[in-house]
Coordinates of C-alpha atoms and ligand atoms in Angstrom, one line a residue:
X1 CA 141.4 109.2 134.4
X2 CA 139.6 108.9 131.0
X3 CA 139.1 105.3 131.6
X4 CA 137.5 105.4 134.7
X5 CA 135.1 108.6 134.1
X6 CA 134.1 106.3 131.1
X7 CA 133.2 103.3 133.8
X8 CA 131.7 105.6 136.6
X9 CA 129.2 107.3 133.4
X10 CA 128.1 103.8 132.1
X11 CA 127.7 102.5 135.5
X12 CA 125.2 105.2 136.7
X13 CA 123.5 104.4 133.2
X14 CA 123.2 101.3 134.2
X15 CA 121.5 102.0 137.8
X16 CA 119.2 104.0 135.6
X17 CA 115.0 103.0 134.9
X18 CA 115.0 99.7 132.1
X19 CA 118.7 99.8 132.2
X20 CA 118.4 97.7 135.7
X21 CA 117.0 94.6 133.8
X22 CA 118.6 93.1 130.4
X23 CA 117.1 94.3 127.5
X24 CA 116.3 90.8 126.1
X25 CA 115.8 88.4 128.6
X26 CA 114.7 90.7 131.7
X27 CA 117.5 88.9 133.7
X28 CA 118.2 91.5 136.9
X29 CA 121.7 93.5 136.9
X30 CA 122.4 93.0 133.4
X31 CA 126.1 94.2 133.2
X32 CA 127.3 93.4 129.4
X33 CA 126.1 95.9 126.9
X34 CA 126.0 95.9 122.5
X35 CA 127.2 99.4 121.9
X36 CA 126.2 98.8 118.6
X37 CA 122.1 98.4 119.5
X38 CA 122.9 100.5 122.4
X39 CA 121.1 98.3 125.0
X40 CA 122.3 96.7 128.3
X41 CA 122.1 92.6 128.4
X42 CA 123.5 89.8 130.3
X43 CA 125.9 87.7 130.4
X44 CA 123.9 84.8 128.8
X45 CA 122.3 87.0 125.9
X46 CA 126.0 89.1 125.3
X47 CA 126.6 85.0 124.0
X48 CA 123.6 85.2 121.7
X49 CA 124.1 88.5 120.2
X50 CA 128.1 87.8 120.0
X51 CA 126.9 85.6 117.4
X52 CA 125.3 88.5 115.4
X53 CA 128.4 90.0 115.1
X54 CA 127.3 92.1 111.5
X55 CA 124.9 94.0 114.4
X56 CA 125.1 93.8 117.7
X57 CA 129.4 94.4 119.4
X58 CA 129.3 93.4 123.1
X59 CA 131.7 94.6 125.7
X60 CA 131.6 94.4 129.6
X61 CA 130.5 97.4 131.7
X62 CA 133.2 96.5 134.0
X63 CA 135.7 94.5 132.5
X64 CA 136.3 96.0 129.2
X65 CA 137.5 99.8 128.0
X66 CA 134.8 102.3 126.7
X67 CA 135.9 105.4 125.0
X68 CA 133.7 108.9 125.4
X69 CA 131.7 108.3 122.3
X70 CA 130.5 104.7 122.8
X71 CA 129.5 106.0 126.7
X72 CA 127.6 109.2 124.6
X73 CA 125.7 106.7 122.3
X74 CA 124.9 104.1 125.5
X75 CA 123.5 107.7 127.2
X76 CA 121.5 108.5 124.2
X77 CA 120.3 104.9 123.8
X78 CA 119.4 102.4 126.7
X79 CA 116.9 99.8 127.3
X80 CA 113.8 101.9 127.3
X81 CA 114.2 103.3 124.4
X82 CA 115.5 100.8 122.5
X83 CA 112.3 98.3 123.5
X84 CA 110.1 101.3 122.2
X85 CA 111.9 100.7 118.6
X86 CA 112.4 97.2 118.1
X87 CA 109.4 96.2 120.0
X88 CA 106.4 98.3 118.8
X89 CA 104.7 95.7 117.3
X90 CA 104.8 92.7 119.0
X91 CA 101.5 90.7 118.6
X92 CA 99.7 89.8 122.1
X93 CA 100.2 86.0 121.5
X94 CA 104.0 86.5 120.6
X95 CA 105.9 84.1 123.3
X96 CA 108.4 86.6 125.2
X97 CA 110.9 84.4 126.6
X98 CA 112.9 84.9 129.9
X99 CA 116.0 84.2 131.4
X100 CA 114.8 80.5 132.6
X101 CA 113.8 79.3 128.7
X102 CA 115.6 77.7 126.3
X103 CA 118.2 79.0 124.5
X104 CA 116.2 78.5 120.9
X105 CA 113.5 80.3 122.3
X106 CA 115.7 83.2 123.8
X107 CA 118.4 83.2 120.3
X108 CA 115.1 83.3 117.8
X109 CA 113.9 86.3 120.0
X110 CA 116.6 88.0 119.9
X111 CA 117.1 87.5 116.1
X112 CA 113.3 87.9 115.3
X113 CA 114.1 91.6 117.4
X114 CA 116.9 92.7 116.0
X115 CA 118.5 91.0 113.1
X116 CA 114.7 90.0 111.2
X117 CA 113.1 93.2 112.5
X118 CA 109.9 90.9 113.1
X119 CA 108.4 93.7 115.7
X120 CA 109.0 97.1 113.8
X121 CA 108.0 95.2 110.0
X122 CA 104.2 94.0 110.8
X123 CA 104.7 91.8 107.6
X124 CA 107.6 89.8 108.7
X125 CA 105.0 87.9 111.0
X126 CA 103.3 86.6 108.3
X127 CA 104.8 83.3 109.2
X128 CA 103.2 82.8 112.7
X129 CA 100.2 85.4 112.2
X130 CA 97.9 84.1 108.9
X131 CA 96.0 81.2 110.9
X132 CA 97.4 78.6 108.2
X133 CA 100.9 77.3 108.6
X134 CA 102.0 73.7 106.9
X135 CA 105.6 72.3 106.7
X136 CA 107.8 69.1 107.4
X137 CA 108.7 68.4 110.6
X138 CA 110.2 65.7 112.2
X139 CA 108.5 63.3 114.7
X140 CA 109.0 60.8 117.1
X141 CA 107.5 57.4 116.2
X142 CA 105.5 56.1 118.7
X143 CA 106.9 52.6 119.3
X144 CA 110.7 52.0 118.0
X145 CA 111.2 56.2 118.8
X146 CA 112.8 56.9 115.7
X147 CA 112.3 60.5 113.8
X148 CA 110.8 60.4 110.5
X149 CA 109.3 63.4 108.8
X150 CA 105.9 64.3 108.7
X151 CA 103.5 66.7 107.1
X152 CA 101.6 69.1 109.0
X153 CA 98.9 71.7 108.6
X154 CA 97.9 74.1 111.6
X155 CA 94.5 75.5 110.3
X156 CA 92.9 78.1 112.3
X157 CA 89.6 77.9 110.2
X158 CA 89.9 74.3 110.6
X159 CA 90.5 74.7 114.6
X160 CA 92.9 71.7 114.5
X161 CA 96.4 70.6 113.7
X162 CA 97.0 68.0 111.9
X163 CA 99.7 65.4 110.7
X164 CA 100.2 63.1 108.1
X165 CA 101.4 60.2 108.0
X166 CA 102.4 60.1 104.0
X167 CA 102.5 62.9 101.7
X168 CA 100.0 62.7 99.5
X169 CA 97.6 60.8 102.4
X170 CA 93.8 62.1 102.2
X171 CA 93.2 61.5 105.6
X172 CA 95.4 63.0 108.3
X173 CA 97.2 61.1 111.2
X174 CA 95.5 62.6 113.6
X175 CA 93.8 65.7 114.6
X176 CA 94.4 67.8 117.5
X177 CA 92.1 70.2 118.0
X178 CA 93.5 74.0 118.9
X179 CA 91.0 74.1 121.4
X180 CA 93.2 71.7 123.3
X181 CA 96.5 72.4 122.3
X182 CA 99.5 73.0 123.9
X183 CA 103.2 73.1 122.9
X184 CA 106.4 73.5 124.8
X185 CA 109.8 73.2 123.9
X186 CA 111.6 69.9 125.8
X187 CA 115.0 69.8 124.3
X188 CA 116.3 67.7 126.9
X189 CA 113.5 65.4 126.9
X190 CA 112.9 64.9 123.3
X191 CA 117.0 64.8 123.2
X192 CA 117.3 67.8 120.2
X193 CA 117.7 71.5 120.9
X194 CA 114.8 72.8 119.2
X195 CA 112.6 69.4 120.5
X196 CA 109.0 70.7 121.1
X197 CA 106.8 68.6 123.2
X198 CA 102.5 69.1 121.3
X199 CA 100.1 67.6 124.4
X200 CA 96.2 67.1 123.1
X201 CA 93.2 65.8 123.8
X202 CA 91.9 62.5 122.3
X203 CA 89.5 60.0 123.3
X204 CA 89.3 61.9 127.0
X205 CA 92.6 61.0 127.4
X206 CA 96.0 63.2 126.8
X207 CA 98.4 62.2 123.8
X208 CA 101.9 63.9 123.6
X209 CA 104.0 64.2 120.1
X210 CA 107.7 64.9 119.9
X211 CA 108.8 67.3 116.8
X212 CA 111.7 69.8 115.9
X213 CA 113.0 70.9 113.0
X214 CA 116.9 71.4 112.8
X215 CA 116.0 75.1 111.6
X216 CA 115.7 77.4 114.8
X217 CA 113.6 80.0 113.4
X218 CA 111.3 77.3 111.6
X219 CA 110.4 75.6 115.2
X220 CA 110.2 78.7 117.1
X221 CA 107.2 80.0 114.2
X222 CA 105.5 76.7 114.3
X223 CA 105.8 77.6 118.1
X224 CA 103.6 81.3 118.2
X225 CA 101.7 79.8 115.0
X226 CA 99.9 77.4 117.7
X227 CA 100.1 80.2 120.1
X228 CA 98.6 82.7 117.6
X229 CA 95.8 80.2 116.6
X230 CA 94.5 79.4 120.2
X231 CA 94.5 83.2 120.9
X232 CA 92.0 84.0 117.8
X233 CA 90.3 80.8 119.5
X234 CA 89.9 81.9 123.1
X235 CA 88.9 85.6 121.1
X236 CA 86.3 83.7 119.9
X237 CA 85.0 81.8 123.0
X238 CA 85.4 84.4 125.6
X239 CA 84.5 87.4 124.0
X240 CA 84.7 89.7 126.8
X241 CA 88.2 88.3 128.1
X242 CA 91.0 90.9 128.0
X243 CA 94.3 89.8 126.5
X244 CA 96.0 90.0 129.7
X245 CA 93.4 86.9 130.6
X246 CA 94.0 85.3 127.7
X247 CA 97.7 85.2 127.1
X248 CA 98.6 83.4 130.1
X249 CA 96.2 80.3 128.7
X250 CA 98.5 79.9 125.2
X251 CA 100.8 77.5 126.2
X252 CA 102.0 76.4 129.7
X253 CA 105.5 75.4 130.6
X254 CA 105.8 72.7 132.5
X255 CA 108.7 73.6 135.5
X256 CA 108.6 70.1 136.7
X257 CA 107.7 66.8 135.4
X258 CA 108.4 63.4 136.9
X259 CA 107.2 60.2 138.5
X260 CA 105.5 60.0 141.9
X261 CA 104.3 57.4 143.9
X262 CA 100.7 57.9 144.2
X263 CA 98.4 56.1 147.2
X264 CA 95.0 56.1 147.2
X265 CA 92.3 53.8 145.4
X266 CA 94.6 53.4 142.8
X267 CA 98.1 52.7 144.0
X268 CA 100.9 53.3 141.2
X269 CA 103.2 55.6 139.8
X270 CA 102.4 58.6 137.6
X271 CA 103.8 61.1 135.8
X272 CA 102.4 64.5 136.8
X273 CA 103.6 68.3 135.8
X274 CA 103.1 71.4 137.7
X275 CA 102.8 74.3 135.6
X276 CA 105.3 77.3 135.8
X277 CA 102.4 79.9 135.0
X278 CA 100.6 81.6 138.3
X279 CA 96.9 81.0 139.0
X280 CA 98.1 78.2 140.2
X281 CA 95.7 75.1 141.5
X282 CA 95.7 73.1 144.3
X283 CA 95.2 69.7 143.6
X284 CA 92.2 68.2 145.6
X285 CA 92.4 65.5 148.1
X286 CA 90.2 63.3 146.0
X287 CA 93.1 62.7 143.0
X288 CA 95.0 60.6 146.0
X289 CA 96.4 61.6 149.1
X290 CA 99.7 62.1 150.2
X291 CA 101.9 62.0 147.3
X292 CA 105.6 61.7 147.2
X293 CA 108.5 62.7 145.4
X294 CA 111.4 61.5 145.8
X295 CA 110.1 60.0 149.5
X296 CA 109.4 63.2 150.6
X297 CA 105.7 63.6 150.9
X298 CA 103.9 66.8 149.8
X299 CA 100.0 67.3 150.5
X300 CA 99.5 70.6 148.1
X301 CA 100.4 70.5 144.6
X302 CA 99.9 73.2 142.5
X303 CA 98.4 72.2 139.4
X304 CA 98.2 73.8 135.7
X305 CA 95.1 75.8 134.9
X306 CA 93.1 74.3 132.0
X307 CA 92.9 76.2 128.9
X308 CA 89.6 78.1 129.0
X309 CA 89.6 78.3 132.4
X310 CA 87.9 75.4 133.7
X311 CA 86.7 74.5 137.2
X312 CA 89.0 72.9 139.6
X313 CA 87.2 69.7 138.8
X314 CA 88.4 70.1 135.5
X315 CA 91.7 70.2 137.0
X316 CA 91.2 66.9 138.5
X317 CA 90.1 65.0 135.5
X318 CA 93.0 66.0 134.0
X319 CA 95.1 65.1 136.6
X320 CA 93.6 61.4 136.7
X321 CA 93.5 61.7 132.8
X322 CA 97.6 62.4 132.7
X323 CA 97.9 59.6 135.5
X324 CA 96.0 56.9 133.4
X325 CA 97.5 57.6 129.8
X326 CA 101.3 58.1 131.2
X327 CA 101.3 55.2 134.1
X328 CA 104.4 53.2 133.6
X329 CA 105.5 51.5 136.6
X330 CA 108.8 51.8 137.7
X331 CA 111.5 48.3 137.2
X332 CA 111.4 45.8 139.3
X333 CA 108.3 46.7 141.4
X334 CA 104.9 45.0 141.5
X335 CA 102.9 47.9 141.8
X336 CA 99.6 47.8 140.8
X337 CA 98.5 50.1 138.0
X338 CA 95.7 51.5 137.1
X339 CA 95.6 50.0 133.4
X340 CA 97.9 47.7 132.9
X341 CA 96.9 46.7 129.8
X342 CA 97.0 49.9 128.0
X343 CA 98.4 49.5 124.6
X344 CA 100.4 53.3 125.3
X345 CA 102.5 51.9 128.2
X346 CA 105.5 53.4 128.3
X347 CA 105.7 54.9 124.9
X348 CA 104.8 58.8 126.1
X349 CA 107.4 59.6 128.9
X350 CA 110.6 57.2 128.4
X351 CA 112.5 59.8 126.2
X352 CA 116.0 59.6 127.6
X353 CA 116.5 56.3 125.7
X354 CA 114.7 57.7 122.8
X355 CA 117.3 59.3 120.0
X356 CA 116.6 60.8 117.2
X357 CA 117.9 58.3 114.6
X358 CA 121.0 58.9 111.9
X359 CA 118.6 60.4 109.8
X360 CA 117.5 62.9 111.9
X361 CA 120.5 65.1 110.3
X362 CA 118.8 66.0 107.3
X363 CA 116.5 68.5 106.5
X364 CA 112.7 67.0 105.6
X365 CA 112.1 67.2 102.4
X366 CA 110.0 70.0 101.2
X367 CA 107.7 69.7 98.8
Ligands
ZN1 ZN1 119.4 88.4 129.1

């Protein structure tokens, strides 16, 4: 009788306002709870937080027995309130994952929340927040694909990451300018869990690096550090913008990425990503028209916004800009393509035969 007034009190909690989503991930009908942080989660982030196990206890709002007092604290607790406390101070570029991201990005949240305390403690976000941020990381050669480390040094005063190539090198690998930056996790792309994905601009056309560093927390900082640094950069260039405006320009996920048979002047296959963010674009006619995937033809792509929030003819350079740099024609078909000759075939997208290579399971060396 006990039992079940126990499971009839948590369940109305749970039909209650911010107890209807989880706490962490925002996932609908969250039915697992930690009766130790007194918040209502699902079943993905009860796996996360079992692994906190010196703060957060989960049990099952259905499945598992309550006793009066745990009920009492989950009463006096609950989503709402428990966001108001751990996550006061969470800066406007901070990347908030959801239910569909990666689990790095969803476990460093929730340890940055409630194990680091990185959103009550303003100084704990020292690591992504002071607009300088240099460190090891490992990255994908461009032509044999093996990982070797590599120094590199996100200045915001300097508006550019950079990487280097040796140590004590003067002159940096390359620079990629914040203004142009944007970074997404790919672990099954780059083949490593915490694999992030840096696309920038150079020569007019769009490179793409392959990092991670085997420390969660590490990756995830380098992560909001870019973040953080193209926010005080599109502060600076539209000074009237609200943060609302601004935050969905950080970084873009990309929800699909593939090859597609393109027709048009220039017949070939490309690799082209739709971006998961909304103020979504339709790609114009004039990019090439009707394109395919997978046979199926589709006349209205949506297309990413461009940082800064460029015309829809910025959009289409882009879109030819991605086709030209990442054209790889498929094997066995004589396709024409629309530069053949370019030096970068085939090294940007071709990362399910990339691995990282036996050294890949040491820590870079620090310096
Ligand atoms: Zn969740």
């Amino acid at each position: 009788m006990a039992k079940e007034r126990s499971r009839d009190a948590l369940l109305s909690l749970l039909a209650k306002e911010g107890n209807q989503v989880c706490a962490d991930c925002g996932a609908p009908d969250p039915d697992w709870a930690s009766y130790t942080l007194g918040v209502f989660i699902c079943l993905s982030c009860s796996g996360i937080h079992r692994n906190i196990p010196h703060l957060s206890k989960v049990k099952s709002v259905r499945l598992d027995e309550w006793d009066g007092a745990q009920v009492e604290f989950m009463a006096s607790t609950g989503n709402t309130a428990m966001r108001a406390k751990y996550e006061s101070e969470i800066p406007p570029f901070y990347y908030k994952p959801t239910f569909s991201d990666c689990l790095l990005l969803r476990e460093q949240w929730i340890r940055a929340k409630y194990e680091r305390k990185e959103f009550i403690y303003i100084e704990k976000q020292e690591p992504y927040s002071a607009g300088y941020r240099e460190g090891f990381l490992w990255k994908r050669g461009r032509d044999n694909g093996q990982f070797l480390t590599r120094k590199f040094v996100l200045s915001e005063r300097e508006g550019a990451l950079k990487y280097y190539n040796k140590n004590d090198a003067k002159d940096p690998k390359a620079i990629m300018k914040i203004e142009h930056l944007n970074a997404t996790f790919q672990p099954g792309k780059i083949g490593n869990p915490h694999g992030l994905q840096i696309t920038y601009l150079k020569d007019n056309s769009t490179r793409n690096i392959f990092i991670y560093h085997e420390d969660g927390k590490e990756m995830v900082d380098w992560f909001n550090a870019i973040r953080a640094a193209r926010f005080h950069y599109l502060q600076v260039a539209f000074p009237g913008a609200s943060n609302a405006d601004l935050v969905p320009k950080l970084s873009r996920n990309y929800l699909k990425e593939g090859y597609m048979e393109k027709t048009g002047p220039k017949v070939g296959r490309a690799v082209f990503s739709v971006c998961a963010k909304s103020n979504k674009r339709k790609a114009s006619r004039s990019v090439g028209s009707p394109w395919t995937i997978g046979g199926s033809c589709i006349s209205k792509i949506p297309w990413m916004p461009l940082p800064g929030g460029k015309s829809s003819s910025g959009a289409r350079k882009t879109a030819t800009r991605c086709w030209k740099d990442s054209l790889r024609p498929p094997k066995g078909t004589t396709g024409r393509t629309a530069s053949p000759s370019s030096p970068r075939t085939g090294s940007s997208f071709s990362p399910a035969r990339r691995r990282p290579n036996s050294r890949s399971g040491s820590r870079p060396s620090r310096k």
